[in-house]
XYZ file of N, CA and C in Angstrom:
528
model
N 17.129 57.278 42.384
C 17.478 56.356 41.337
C 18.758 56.857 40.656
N 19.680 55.881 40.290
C 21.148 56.513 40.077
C 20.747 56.461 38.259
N 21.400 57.626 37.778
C 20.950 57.457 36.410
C 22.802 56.468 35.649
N 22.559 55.948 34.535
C 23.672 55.068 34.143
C 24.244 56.102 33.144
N 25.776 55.685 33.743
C 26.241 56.767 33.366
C 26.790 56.168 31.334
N 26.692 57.041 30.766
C 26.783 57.028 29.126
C 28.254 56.730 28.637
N 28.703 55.528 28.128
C 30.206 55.272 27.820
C 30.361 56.470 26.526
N 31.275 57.523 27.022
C 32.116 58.185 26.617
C 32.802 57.703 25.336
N 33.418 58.934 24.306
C 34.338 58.365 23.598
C 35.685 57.757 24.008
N 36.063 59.248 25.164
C 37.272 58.363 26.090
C 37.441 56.920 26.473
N 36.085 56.273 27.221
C 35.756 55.243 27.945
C 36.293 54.605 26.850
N 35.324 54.369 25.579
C 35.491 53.083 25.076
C 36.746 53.008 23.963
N 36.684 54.313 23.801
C 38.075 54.379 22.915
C 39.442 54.153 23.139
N 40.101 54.624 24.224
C 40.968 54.959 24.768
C 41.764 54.568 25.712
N 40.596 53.365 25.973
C 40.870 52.055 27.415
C 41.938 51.844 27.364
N 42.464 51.617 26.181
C 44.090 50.669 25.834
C 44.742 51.965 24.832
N 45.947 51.819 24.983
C 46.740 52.780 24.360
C 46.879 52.321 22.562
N 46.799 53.363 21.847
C 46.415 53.895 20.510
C 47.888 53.750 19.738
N 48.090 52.906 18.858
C 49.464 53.628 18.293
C 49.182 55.090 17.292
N 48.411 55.433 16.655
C 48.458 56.430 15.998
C 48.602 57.579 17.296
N 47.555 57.350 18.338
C 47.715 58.517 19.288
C 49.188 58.494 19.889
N 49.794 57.848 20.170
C 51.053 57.533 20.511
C 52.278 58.211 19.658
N 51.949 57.899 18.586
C 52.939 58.972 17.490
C 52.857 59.910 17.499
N 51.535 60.354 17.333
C 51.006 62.257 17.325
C 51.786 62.933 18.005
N 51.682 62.154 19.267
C 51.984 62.902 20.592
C 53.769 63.012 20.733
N 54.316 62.160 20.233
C 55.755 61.662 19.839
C 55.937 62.656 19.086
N 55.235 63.057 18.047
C 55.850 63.539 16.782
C 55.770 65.010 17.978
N 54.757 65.647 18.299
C 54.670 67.111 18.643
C 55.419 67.360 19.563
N 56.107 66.489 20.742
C 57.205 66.653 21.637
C 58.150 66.698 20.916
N 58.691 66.278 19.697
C 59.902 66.184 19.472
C 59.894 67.404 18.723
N 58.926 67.639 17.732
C 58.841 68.954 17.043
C 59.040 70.140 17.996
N 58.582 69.984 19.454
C 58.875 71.131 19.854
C 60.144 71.486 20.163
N 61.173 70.048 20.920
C 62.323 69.946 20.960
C 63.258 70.632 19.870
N 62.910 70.056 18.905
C 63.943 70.174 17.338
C 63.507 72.045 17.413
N 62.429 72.043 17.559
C 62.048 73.718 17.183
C 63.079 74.717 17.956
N 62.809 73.875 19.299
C 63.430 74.921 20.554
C 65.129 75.056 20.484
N 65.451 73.835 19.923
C 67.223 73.696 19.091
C 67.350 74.540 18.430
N 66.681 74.600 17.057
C 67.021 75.018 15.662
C 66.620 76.524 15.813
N 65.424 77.299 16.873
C 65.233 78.619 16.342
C 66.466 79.382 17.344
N 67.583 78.665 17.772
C 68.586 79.088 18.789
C 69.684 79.589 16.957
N 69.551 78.183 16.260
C 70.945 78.249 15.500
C 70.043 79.257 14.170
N 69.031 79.372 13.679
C 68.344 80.028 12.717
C 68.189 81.786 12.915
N 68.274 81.491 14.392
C 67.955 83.605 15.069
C 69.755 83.440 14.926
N 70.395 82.635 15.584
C 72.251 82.721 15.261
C 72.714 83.624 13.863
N 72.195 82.525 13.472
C 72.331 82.797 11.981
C 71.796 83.879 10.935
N 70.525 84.443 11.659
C 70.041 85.418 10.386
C 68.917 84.974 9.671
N 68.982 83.452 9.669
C 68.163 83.101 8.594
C 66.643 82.411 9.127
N 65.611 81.981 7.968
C 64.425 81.723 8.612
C 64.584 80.010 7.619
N 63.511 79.007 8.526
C 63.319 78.123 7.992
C 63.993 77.397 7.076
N 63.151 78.238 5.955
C 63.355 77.118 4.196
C 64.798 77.788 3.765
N 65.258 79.021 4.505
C 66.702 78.915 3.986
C 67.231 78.232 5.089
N 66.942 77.271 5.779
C 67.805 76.378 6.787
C 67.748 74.997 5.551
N 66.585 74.474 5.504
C 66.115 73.719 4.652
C 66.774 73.782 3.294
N 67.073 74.567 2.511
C 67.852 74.482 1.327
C 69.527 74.282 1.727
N 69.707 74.941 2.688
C 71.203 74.546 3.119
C 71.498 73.112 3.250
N 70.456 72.660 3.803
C 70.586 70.778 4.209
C 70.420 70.206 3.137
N 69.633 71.007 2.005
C 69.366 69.843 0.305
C 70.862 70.264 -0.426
N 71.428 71.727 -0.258
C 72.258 72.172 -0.984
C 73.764 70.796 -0.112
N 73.723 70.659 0.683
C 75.236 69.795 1.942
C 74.615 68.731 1.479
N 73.586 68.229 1.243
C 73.202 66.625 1.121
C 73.651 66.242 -0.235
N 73.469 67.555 -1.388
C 73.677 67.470 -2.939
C 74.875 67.906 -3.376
N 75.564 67.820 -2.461
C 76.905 68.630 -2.471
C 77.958 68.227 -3.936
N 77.859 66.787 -4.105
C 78.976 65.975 -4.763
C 77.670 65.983 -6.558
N 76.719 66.936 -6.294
C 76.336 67.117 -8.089
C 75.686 68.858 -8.154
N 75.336 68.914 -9.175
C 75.308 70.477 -9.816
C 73.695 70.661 -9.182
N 73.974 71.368 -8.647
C 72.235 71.781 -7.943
C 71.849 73.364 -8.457
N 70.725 73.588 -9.227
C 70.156 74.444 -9.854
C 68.770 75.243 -9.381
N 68.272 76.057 -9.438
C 67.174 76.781 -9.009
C 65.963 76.232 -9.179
N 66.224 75.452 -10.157
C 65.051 74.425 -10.932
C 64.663 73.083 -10.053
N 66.063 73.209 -9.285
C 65.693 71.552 -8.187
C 65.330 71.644 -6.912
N 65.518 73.371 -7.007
C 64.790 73.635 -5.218
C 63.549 73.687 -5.538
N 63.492 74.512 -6.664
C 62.083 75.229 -6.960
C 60.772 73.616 -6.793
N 61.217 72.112 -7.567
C 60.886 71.279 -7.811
C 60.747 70.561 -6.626
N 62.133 70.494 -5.750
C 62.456 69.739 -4.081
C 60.714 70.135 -3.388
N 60.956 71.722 -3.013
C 59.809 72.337 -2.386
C 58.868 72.500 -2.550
N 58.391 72.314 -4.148
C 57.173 72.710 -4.495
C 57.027 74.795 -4.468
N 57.778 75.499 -4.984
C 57.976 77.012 -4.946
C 58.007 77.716 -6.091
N 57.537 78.560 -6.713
C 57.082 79.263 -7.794
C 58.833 79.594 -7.677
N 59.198 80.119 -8.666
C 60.521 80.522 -9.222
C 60.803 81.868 -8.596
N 59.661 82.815 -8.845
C 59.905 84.453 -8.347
C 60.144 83.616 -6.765
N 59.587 83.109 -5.978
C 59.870 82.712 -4.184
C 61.623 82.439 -4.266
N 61.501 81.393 -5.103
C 63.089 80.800 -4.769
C 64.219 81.387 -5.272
N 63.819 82.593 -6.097
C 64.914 83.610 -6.652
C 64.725 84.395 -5.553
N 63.802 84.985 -4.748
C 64.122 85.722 -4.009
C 64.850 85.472 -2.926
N 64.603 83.890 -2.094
C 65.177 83.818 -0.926
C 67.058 83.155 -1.668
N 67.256 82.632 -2.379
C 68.529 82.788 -2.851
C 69.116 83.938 -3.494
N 68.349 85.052 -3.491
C 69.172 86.211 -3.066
C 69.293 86.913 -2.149
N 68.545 86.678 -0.949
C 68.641 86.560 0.540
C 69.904 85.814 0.629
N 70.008 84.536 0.160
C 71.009 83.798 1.378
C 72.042 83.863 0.745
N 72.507 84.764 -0.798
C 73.560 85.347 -1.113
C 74.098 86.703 -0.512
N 72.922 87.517 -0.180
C 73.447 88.565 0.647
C 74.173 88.156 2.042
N 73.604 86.772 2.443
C 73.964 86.560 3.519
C 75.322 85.716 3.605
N 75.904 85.913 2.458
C 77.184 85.163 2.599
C 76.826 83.085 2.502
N 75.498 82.912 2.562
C 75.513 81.373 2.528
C 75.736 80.728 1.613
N 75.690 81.031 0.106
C 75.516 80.701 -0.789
C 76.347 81.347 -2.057
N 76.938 80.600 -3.662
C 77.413 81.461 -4.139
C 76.531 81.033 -5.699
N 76.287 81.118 -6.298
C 75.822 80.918 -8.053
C 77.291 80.992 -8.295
N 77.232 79.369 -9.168
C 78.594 79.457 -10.559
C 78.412 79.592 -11.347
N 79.143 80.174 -12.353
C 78.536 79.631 -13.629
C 78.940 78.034 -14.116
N 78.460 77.149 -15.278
C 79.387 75.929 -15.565
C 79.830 75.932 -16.655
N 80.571 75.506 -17.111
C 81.815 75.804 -18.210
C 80.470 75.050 -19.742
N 79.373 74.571 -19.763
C 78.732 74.147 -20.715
C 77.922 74.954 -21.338
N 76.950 75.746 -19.734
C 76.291 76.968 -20.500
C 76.126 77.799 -19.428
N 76.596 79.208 -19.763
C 76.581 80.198 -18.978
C 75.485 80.972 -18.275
N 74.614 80.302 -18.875
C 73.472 81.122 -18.653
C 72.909 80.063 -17.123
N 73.186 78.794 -16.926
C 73.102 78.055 -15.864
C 73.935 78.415 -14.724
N 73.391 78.161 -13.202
C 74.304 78.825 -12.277
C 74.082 77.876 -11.184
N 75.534 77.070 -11.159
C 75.317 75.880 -10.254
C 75.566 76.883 -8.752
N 74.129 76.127 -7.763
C 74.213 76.807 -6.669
C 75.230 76.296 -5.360
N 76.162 76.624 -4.768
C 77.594 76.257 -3.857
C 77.470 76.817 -2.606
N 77.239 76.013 -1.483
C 77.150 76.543 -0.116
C 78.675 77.436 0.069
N 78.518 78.346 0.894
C 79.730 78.782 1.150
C 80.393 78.539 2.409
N 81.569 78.478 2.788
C 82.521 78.256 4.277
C 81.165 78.627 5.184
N 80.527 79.990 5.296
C 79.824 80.172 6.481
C 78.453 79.032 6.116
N 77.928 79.268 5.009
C 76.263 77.955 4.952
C 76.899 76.610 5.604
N 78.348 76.366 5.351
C 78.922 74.935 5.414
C 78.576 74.815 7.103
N 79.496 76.244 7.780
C 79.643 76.217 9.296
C 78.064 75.965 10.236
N 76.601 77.076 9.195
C 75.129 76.646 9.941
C 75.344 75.521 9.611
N 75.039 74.405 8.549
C 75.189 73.160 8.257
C 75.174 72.535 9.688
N 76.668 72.334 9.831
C 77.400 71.692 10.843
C 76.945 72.367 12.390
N 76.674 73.065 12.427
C 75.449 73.844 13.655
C 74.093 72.585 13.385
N 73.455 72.339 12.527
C 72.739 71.901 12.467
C 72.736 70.234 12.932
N 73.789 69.944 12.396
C 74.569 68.457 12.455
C 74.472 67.957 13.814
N 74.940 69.028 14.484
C 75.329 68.989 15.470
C 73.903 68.754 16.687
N 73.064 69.858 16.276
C 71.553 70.274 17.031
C 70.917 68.392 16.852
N 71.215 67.830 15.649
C 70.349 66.442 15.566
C 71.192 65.912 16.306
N 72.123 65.554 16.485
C 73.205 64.624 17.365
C 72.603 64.755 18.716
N 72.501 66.249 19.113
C 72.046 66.482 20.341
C 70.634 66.068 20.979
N 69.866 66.236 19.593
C 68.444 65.867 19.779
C 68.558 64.171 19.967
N 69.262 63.245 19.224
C 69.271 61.874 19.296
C 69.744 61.492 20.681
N 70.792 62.082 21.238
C 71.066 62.235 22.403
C 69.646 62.281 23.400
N 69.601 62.873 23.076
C 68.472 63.476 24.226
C 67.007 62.174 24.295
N 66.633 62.175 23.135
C 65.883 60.980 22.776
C 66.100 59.503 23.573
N 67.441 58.943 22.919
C 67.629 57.851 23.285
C 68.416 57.741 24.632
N 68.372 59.079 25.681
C 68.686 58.716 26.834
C 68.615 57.764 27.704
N 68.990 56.933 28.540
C 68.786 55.659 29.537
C 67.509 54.919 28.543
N 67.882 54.349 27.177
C 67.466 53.524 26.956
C 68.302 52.177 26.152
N 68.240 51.217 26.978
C 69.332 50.288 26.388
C 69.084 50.238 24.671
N 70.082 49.534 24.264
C 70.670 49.764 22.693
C 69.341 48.242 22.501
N 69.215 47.325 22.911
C 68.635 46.523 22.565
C 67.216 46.784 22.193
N 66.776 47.849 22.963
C 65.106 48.720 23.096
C 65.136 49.299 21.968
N 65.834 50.197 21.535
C 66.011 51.300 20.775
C 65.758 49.892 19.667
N 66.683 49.002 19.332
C 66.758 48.205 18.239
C 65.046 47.788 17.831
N 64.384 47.336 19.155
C 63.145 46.942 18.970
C 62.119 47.550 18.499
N 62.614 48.899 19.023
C 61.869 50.693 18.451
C 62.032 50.842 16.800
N 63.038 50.076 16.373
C 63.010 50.527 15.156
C 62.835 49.686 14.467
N 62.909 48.616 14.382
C 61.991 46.827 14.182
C 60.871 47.445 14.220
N 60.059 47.591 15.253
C 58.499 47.825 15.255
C 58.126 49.023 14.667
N 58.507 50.213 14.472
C 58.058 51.088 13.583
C 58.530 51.252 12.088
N 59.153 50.002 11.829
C 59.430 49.905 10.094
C 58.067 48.683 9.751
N 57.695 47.743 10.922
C 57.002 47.322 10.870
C 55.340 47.717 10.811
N 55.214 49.321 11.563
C 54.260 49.628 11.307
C 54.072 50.139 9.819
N 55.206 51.089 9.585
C 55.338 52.111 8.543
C 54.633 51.165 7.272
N 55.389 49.303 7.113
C 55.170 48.683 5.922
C 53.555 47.885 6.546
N 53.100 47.855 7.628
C 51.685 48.158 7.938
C 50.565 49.370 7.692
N 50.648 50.412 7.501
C 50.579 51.623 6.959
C 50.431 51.900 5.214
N 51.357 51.482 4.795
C 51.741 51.247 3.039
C 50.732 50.543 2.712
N 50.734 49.153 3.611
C 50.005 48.278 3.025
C 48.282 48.478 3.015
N 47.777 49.204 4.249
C 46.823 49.701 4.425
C 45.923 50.781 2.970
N 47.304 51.663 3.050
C 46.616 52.596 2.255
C 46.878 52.039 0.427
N 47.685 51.534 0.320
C 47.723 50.571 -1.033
C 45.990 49.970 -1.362
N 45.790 49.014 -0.103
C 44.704 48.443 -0.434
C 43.197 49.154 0.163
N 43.742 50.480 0.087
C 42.522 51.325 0.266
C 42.514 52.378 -1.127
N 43.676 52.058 -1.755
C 43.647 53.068 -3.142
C 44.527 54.323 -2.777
N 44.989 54.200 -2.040
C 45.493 55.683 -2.187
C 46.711 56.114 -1.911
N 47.496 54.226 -2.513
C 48.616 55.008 -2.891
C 49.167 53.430 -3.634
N 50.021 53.812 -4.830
C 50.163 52.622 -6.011
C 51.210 52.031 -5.622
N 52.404 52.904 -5.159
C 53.273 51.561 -4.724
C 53.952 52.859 -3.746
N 55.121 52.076 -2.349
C 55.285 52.881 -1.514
C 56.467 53.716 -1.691
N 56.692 54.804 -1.356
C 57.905 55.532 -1.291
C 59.515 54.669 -1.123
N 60.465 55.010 -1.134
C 61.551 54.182 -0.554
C 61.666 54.719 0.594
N 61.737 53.921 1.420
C 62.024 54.206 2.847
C 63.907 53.681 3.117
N 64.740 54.696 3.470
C 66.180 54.426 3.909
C 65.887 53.979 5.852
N 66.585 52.795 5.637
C 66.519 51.656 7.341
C 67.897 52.193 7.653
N 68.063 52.443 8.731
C 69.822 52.621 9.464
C 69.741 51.456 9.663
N 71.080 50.790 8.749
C 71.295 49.236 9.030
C 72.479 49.334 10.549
């Protein structure tokens, strides 16, 4: 007597392709990609991580006065953390403290020529990564790729809005 065999979670779950599973899996290939880029230009460089990460808030904030108080706030980092690694990435030539002509005791923080040059190392590593991404895929696909996942994202919002657990959505920036 053949015994019947028991539908699986696989079986019944999995029959048809998942968009959440679909992202996961998206997101962790690319993370490994971006990883396998960036720990080339980060071992280059000297530096670890969140001083890669403050370099990109310090080049993004470039054109206003950026203070210890806005990393500390950006990251979520106790003050003793972010005094220490900005005196890391002053030893390291990345970075300089100004003072500003209002109050001295404030010290606007200034990438230096070399933080500018990882920067642009970095600039460069995403260019490469987009590259790599949108290989042999026509421009019209890609367009549809990003139609349908702004479409999920404001599917998503809307989800968790009307599940409570979240009041209104972030701003999301669209590459027009």
């Amino acid at each position: 007597m053949e015994k019947k065999k028991k539908k699986g979670l696989d079986e019944c779950c999995l029959a048809e392709r998942q968009i959440g599973y679909e992202v996961r899996t998206l997101n962790q290939v690319i993370g490994r990609l971006v990883n396998s880029y960036q720990s080339k230009v980060d071992e280059k460089a000297g530096i670890n991580r969140m001083q890669g990460w403050i370099i990109g808030y310090l080049y993004r904030h470039s054109e206003e006065a950026v203070f210890q108080k806005d990393l500390e706030a950006e990251f979520q980092m106790a003050r003793s953390t972010a005094s220490g690694i900005l005196q890391a990435m002053e030893k390291k030539g990345l970075i300089t403290r100004e003072p500003i002509p209002r109050d001295a005791r404030l010290k606007r923080l200034v990438l230096t020529p070399k933080g500018m040059e990882f920067q642009m190392e970095i600039i460069d590593n995403f260019a490469r990564i987009q590259k790599a991404l949108s290989a042999d895929i026509p421009e019209k696909k890609l367009e549809e790729f990003y139609e349908t996942a702004d479409m999920i994202r404001e599917n998503v919002v809307k989800a968790c809005q009307e599940a409570g657990e979240i009041t209104e959505p972030k701003k999301v920036i669209k590459k027009q």
